[in-house]
Short mmCIF file of C-alpha atoms in Angstrom, two decimals:
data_model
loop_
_atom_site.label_atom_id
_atom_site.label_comp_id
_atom_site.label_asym_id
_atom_site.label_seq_id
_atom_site.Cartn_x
_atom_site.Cartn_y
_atom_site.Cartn_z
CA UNK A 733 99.08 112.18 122.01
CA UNK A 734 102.74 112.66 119.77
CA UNK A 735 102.18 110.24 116.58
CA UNK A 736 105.93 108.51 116.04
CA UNK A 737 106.56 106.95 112.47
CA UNK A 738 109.39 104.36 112.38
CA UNK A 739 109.71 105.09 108.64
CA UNK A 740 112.61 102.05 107.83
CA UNK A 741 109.43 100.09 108.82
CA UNK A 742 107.15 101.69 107.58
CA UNK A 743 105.93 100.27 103.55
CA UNK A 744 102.80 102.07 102.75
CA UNK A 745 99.92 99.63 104.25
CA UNK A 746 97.75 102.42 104.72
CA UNK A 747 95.44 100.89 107.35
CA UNK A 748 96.10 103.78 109.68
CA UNK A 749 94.90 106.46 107.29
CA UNK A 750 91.76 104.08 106.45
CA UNK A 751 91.14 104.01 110.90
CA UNK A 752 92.22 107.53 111.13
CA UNK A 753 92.04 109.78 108.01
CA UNK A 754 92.07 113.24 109.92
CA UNK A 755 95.58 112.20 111.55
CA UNK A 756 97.50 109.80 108.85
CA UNK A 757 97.13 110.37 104.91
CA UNK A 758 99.14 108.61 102.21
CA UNK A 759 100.56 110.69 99.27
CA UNK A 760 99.98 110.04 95.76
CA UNK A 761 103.43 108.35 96.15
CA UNK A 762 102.49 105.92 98.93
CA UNK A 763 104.77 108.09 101.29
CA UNK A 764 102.91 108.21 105.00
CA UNK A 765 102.11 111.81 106.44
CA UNK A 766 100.93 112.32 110.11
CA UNK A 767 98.57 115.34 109.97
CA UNK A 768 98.56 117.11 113.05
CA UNK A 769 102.05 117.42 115.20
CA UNK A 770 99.56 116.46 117.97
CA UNK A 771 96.40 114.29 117.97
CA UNK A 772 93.17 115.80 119.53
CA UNK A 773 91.57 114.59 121.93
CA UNK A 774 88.34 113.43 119.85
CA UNK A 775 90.60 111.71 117.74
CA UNK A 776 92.76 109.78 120.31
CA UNK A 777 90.76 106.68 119.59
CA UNK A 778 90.67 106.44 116.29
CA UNK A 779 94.69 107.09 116.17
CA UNK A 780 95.03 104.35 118.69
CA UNK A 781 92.78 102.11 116.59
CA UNK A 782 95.65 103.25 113.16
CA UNK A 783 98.79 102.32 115.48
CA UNK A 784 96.93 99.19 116.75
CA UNK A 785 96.28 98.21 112.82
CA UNK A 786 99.59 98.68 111.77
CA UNK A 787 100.90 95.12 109.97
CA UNK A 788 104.75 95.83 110.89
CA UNK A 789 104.18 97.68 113.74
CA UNK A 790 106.00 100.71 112.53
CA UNK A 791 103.28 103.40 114.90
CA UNK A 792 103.63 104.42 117.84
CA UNK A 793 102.45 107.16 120.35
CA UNK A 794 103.20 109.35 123.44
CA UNK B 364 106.06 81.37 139.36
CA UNK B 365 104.51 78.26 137.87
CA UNK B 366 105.45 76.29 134.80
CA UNK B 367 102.52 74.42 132.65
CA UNK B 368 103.15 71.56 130.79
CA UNK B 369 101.35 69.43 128.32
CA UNK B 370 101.62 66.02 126.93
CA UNK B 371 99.64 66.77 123.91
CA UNK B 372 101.06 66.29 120.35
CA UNK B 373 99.72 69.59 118.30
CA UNK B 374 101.17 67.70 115.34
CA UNK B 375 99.23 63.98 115.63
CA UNK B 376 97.06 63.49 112.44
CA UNK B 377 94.24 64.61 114.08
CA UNK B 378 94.86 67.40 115.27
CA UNK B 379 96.61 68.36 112.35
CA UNK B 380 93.06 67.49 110.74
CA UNK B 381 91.17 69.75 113.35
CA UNK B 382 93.43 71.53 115.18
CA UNK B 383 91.13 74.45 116.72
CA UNK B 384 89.34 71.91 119.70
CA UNK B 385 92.98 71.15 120.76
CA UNK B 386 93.68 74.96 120.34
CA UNK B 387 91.18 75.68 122.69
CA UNK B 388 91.89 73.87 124.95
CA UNK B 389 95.42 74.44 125.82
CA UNK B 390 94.58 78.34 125.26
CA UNK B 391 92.80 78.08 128.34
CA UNK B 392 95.28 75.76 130.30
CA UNK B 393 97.37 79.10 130.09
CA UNK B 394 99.31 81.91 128.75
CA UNK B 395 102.67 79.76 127.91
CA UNK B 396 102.56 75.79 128.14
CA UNK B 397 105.24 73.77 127.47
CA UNK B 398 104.88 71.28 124.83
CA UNK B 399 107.06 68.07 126.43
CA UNK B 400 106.15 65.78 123.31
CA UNK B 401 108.25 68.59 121.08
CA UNK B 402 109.80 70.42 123.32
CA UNK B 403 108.58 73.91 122.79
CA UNK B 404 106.99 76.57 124.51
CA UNK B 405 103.42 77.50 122.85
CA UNK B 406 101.51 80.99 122.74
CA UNK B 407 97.76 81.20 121.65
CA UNK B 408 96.27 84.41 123.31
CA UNK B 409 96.19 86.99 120.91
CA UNK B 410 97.46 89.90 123.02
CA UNK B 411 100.89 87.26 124.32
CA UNK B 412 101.11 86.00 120.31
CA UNK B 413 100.79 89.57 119.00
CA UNK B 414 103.38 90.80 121.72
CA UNK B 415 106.04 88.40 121.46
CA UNK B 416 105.77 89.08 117.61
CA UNK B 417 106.44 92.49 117.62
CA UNK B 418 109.23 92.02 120.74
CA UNK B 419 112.13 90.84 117.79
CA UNK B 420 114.66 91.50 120.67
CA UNK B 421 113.14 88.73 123.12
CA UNK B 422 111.87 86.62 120.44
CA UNK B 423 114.49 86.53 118.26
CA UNK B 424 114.62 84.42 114.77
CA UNK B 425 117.84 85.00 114.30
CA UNK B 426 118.34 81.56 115.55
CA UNK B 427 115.87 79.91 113.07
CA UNK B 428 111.92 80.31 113.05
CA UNK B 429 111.27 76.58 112.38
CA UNK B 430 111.23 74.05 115.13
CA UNK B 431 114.02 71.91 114.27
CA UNK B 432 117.39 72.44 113.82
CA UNK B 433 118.18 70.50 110.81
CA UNK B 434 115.88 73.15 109.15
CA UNK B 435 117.08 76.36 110.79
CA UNK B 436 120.23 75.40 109.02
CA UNK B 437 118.62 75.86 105.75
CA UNK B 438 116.90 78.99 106.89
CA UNK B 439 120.13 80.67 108.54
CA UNK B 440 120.73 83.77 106.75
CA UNK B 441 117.19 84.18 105.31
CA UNK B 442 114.61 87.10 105.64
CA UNK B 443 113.09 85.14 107.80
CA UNK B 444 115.79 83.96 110.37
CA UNK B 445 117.75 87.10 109.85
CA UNK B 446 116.55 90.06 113.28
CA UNK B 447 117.60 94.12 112.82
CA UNK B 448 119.68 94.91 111.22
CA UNK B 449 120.36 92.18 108.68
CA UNK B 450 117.15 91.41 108.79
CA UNK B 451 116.00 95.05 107.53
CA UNK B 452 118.91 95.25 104.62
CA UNK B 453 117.28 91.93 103.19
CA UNK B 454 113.74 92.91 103.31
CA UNK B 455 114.37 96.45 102.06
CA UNK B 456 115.71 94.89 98.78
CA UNK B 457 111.93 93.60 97.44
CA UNK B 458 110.03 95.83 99.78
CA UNK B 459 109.75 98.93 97.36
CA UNK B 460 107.97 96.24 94.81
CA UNK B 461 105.94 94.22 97.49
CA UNK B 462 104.70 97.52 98.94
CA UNK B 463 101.13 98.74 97.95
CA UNK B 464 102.95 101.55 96.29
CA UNK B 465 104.96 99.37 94.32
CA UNK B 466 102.18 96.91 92.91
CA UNK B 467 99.88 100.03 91.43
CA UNK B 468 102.42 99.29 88.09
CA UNK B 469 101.11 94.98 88.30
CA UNK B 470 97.43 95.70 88.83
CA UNK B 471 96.00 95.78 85.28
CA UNK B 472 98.90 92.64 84.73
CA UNK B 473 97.12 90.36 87.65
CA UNK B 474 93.39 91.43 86.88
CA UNK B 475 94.55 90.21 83.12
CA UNK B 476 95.09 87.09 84.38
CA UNK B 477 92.34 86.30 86.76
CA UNK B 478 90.25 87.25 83.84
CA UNK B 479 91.72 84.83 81.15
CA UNK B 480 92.27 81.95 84.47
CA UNK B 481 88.38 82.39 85.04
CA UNK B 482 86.75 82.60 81.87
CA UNK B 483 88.17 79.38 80.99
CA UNK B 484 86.76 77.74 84.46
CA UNK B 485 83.61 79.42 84.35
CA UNK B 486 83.07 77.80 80.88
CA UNK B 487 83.69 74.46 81.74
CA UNK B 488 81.40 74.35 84.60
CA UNK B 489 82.85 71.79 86.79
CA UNK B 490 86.66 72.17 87.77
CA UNK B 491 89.06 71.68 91.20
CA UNK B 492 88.80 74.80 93.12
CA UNK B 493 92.39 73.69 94.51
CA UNK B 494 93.74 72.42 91.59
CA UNK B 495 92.50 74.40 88.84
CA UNK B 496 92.34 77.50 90.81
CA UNK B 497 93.38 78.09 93.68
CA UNK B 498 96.98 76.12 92.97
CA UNK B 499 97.38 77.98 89.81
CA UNK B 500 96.69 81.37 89.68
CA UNK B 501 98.75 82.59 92.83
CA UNK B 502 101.65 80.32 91.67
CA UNK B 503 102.06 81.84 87.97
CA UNK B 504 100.89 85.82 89.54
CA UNK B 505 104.23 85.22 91.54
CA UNK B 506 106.54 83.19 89.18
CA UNK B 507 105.82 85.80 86.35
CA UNK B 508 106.72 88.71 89.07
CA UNK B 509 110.01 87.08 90.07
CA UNK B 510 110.25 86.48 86.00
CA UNK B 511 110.47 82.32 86.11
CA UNK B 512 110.24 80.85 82.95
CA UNK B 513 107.19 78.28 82.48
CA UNK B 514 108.99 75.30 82.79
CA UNK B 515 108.95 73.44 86.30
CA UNK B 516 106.61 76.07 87.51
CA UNK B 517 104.55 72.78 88.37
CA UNK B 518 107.12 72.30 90.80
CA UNK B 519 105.95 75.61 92.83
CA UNK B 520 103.31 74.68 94.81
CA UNK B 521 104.12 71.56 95.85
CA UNK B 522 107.96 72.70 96.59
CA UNK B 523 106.46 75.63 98.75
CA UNK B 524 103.80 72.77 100.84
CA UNK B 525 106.63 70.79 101.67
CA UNK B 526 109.43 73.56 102.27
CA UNK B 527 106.20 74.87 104.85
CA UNK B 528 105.72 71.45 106.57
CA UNK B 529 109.70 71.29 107.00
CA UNK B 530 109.14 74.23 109.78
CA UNK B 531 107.56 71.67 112.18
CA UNK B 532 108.82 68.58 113.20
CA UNK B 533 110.55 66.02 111.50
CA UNK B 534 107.55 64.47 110.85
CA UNK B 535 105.45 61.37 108.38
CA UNK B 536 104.26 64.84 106.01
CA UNK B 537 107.94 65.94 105.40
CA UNK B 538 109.30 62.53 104.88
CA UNK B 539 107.04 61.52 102.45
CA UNK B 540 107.68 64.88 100.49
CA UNK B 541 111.23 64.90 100.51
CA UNK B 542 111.56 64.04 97.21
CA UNK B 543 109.46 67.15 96.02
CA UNK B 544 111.39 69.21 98.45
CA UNK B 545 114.83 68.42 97.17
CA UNK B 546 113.61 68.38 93.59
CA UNK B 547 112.22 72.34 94.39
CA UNK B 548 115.03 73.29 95.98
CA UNK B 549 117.23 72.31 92.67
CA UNK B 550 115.02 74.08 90.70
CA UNK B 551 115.71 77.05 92.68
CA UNK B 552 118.98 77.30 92.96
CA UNK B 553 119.45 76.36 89.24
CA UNK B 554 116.79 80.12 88.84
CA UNK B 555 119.28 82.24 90.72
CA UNK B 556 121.09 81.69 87.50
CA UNK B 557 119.76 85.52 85.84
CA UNK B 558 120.07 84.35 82.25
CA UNK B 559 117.18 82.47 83.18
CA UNK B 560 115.23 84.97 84.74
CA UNK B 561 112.87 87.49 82.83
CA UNK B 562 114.62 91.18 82.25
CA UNK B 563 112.95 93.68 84.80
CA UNK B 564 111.34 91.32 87.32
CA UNK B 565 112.06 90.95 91.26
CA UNK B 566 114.31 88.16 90.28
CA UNK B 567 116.96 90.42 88.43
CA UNK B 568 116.35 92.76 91.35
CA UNK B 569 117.52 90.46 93.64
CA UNK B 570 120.29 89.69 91.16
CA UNK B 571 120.98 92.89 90.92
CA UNK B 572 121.83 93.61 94.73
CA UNK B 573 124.27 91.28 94.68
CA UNK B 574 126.13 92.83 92.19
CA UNK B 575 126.06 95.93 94.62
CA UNK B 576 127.35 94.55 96.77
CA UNK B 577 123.81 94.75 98.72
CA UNK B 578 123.51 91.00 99.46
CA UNK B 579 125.73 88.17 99.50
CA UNK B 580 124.63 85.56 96.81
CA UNK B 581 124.16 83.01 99.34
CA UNK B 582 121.55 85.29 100.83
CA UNK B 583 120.10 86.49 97.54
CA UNK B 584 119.22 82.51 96.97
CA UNK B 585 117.94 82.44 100.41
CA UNK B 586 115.53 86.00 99.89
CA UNK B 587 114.35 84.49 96.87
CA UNK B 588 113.33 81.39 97.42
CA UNK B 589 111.79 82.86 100.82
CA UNK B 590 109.94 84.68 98.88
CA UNK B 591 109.09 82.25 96.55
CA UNK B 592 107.83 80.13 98.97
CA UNK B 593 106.02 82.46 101.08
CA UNK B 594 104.21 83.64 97.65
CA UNK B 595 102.81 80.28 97.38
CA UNK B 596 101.11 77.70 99.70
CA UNK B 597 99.84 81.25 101.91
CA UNK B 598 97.48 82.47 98.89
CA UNK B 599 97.12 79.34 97.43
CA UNK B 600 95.06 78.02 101.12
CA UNK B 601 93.56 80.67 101.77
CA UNK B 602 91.52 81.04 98.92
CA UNK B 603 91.10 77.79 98.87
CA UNK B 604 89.21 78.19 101.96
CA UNK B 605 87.47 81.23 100.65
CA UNK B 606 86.09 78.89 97.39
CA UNK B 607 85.14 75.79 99.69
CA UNK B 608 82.82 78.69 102.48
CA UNK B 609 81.32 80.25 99.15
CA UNK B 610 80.03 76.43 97.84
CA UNK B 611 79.25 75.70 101.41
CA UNK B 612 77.45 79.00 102.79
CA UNK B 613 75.96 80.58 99.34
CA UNK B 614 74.57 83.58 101.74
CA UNK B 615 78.42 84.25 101.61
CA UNK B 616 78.55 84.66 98.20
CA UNK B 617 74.93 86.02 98.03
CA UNK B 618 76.06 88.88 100.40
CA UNK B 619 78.79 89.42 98.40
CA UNK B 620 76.77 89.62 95.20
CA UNK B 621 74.81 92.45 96.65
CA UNK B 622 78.16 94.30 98.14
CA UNK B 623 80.63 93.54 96.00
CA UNK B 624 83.05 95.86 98.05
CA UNK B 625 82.95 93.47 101.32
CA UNK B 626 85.75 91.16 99.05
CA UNK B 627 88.66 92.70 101.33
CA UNK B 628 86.84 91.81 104.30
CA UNK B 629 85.66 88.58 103.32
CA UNK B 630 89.34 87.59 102.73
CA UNK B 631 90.36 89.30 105.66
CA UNK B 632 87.90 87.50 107.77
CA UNK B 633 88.58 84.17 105.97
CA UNK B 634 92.27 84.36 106.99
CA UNK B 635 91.71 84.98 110.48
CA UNK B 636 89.44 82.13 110.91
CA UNK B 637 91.68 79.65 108.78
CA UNK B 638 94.85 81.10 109.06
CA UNK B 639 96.79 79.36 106.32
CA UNK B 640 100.32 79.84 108.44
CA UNK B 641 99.44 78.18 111.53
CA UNK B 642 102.31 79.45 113.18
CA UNK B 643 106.25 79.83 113.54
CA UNK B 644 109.19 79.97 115.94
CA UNK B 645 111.46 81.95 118.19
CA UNK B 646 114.45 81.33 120.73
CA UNK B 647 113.94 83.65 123.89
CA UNK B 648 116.99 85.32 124.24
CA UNK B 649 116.58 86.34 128.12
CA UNK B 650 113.92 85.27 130.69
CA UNK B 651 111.22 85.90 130.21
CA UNK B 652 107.33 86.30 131.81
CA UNK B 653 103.82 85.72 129.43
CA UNK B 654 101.02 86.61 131.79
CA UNK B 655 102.87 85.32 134.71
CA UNK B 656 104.36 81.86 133.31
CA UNK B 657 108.60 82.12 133.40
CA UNK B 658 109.86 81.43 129.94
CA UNK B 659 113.97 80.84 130.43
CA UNK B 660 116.24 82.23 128.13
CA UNK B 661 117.27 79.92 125.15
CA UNK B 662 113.75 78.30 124.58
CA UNK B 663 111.55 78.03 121.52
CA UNK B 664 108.90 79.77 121.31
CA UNK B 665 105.87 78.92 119.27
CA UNK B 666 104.11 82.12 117.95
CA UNK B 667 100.67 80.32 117.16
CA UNK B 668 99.04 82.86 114.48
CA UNK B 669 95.69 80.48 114.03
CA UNK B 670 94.93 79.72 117.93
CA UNK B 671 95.62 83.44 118.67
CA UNK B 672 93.21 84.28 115.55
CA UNK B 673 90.66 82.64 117.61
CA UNK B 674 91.07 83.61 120.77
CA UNK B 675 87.59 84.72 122.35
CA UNK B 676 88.97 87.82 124.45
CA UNK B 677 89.99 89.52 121.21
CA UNK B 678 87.50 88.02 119.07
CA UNK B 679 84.01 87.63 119.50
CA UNK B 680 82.34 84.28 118.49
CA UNK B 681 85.46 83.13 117.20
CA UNK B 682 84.49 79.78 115.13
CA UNK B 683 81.87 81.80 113.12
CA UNK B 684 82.48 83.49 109.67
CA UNK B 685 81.20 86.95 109.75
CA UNK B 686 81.89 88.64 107.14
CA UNK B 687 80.81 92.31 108.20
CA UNK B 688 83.85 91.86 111.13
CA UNK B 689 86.69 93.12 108.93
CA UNK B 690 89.96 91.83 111.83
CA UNK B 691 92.38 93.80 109.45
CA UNK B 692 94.44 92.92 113.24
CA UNK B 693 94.49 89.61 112.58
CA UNK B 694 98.08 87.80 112.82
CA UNK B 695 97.76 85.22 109.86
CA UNK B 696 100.63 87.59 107.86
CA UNK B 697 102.32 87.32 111.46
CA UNK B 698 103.27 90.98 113.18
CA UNK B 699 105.71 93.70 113.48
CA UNK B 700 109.39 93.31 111.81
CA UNK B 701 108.41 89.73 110.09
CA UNK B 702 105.23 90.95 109.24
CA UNK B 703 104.46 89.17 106.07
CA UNK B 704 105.96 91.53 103.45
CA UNK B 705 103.64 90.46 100.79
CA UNK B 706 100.67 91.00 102.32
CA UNK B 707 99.50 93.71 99.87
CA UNK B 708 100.13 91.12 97.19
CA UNK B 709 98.12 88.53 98.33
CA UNK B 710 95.20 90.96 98.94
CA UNK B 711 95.81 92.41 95.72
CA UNK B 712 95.55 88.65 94.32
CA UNK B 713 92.41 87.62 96.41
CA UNK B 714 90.72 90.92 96.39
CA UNK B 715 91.02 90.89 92.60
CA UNK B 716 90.20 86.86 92.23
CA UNK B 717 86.50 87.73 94.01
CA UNK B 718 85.92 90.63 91.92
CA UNK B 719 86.34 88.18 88.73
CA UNK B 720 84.70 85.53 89.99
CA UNK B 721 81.54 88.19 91.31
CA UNK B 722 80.95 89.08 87.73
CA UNK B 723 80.54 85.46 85.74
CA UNK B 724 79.68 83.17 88.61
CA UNK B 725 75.98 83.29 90.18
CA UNK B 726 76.83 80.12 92.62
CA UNK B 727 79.11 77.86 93.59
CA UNK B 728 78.20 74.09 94.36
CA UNK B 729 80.18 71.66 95.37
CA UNK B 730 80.31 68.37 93.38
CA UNK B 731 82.66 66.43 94.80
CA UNK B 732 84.58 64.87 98.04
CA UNK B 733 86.88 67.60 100.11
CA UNK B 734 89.59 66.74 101.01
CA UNK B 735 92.16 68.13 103.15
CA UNK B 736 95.83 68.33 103.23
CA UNK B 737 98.14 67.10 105.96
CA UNK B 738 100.66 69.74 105.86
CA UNK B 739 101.29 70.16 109.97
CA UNK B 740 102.08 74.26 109.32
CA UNK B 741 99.67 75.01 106.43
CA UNK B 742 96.45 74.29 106.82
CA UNK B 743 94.54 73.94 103.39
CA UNK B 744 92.80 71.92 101.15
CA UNK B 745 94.18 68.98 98.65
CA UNK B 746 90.85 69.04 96.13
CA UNK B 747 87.63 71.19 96.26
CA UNK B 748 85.58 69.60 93.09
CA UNK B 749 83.04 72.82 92.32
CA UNK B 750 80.50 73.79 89.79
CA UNK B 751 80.16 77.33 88.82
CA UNK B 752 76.85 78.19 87.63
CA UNK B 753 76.34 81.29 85.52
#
């Protein structure tokens, strides 16, 4: 699982890094990160939960 | 393929008054029925809603996200009846100050003003949880962001309830508020005016881009009164609803005595089940197929946030308050592009609001008649007497 950030959507919610803190993390300046260039497999669900969470719908995977 | 149809008026008084039985029941008639009394298509499974929402190229709002057209003229141009990419070069010109990022620098500025709002409740005793509170303190957090000065700020909240009932039909509610409505919309267009606006707030901002060249001024008005009214009648409900559950289930407010850190989800939670945005618009702009019903191209679409927030194959026990459930997926702030761009605001507001009220109120009674509003879009509450006991 590839982690894709639309970043002119993305604003900063930070509910993925709250579902899924080993895969997304917010800087000190709000700006989103994805982690690891691909998820592992014990975190698939939790990254699923993040993209599911997103408010403006800005995640996505393949 | 089939085509379901209804007789049912979503927007008679009483259903307006209780609209979840009537929810329920046409959630389970189907995916997609049409609406004959209105003429609309309506969605209320969370999985269709929450599709359609984020699927800005089927269901567009570029056409208008209210119901009728008189409306969708007003709206034309908007934030909200704008799709990609308008749509993104008006949002982008607030988002950097609506983001979470953005409202670190108003924190200590709204927990100031809870603080001073409260104390003066809490001494009293007995006040309106709508009126004093809930009414208020939303209305002057946003009017002192978007740097309005204090006169005809009482024309806010009532402005923004009947701007939201103009999204539904041409209805008794929006005829007997168009007075308010015209006198708000005056009011606003008389603000876009920057000399009256407060130096350094999202107001000048706004001002600001169209200098740039950014925005037309047309659409600045249109952004900012958006805004303005999105800022209002949303907050103002929902907490509201979150004062009226904490007088009328004190093992809410007990729990949240004890845990003090379940505020986000109890305002989460109260959202989905109230949802204070029952729901907006779209035009299909193809053919389309929910769960096997044909939707043709050119139809409106109602996205229903509050039947979808209670849908029992995303929700468990939907009717019941729990506040351990945390649905940070619920659609009350709507989904995907339109996703309600102050969100982080109005869980900044309410998230800070409990925390006040946690440290100088040990329960909430009520002491008084509740009554409702008729507002067809928002559902809320007109008066909420309460005593606070310390």
């Amino acid at each position: 699982m590839v982690i894709e950030v639309d970043r002119d959507r993305c604003e900063g919610f930070g509910f993925c890094e709250q579902a899924a803190p080993s895969v997304f993390e917010l800087d000190e300046n709000g700006e989103l990160h994805v982690l690891v260039s691909e998820v592992p497999s014990a975190d698939e669900p939790a990254a699923t939960t993040a993209i599911h969470l997103c408010p403006v719908a800005a995640l996505h995977s393949n | 393929m089939t085509t379901l149809e209804s007789e049912v008026d979503l927007f008679a008084p009483e259903n307006v008054a209780d609209p979840f039985a009537v929810l329920d029941r046409l959630r389970e008639l189907g995916p997609a029925v049409h609406l004959a009394q209105h003429d609309f298509w309506l969605l209320t499974r969370y999985d269709d809603v929450r599709r359609a929402a984020a699927d800005w190229k089927t269901f567009s709002s570029a056409q208008g996200v209210a119901l009728t057209p008189q409306f969708n003229e007003q709206l034309a141009g908007s934030v909200l009846a704008t799709d990609p990419p308008e749509h993104d070069q008006l949002r982008a010109v607030l988002s950097e100050k609506l983001a979470p990022r953005g409202l670190a620098a108003i924190r200590a500025q709204v927990r100031e003003y809870a603080t001073r709002l409260v104390d003066e409740l809490v001494a009293r005793g007995h006040f309106d949880g709508v009126t004093d509170l809930a009414a208020v303190y939303p209305v002057n957090v946003v009017a002192d962001l978007v740097g309005l000065p204090q006169e005809g700020r009482e024309l806010l909240h009532p402005g923004a309830d009947a701007s939201f009932a103009a999204f539904g039909p041409w209805g008794p509610y929006v005829q007997q508020h168009l007075q308010i409505l015209q006198s708000y919309h005056g009011w606003m267009a008389a603000m876009a005016d920057r000399s009256r606006l407060a130096p350094g707030s999202w107001g000048e901002v706004v001002m600001a881009a169209v200098d740039d060249g950014q925005l037309t001024e047309r659409a600045a008005h249109s952004t900012l009164g958006a805004y303005m009214t999105a800022g209002m009648d949303t907050t103002v409900n929902a907490i509201g609803a979150l004062l009226q559950l904490f007088a009328e289930q004190p093992v809410v407010w007990e729990t949240l005595k004890t845990d003090p850190a379940l505020a986000g989800p109890a305002f989460e939670e109260i959202l989905r089940l109230e949802s204070p945005v029952q729901g907006f618009w779209r035009l299909t702009t193809a053919d389309t197929e929910i769960d096997g019903i044909r939707v043709p191209a050119g139809s409106r679409v109602m996205l229903h946030w509050a039947a979808a927030n209670r849908d029992p194959r995303h929700y468990p026990e939907p009717g019941t308050f729990d506040i351990r459930r945390n649905p940070l997926d619920h659609l009350s702030f709507g989904h995907g592009v339109h996703g309600c761009a102050g969100q982080a605001l109005a869980r900044l507001e309410a998230k800070t609001l409990i925390e006040t009220l946690l440290a100088r109120v040990e329960r909430f009674e009520l002491s008084g008649e509740v009554l409702r509003r008729g507002n067809p879009i928002v559902r809320g509450l007109q008066s909420l007497p309460l005593t606070a006991h310390r």
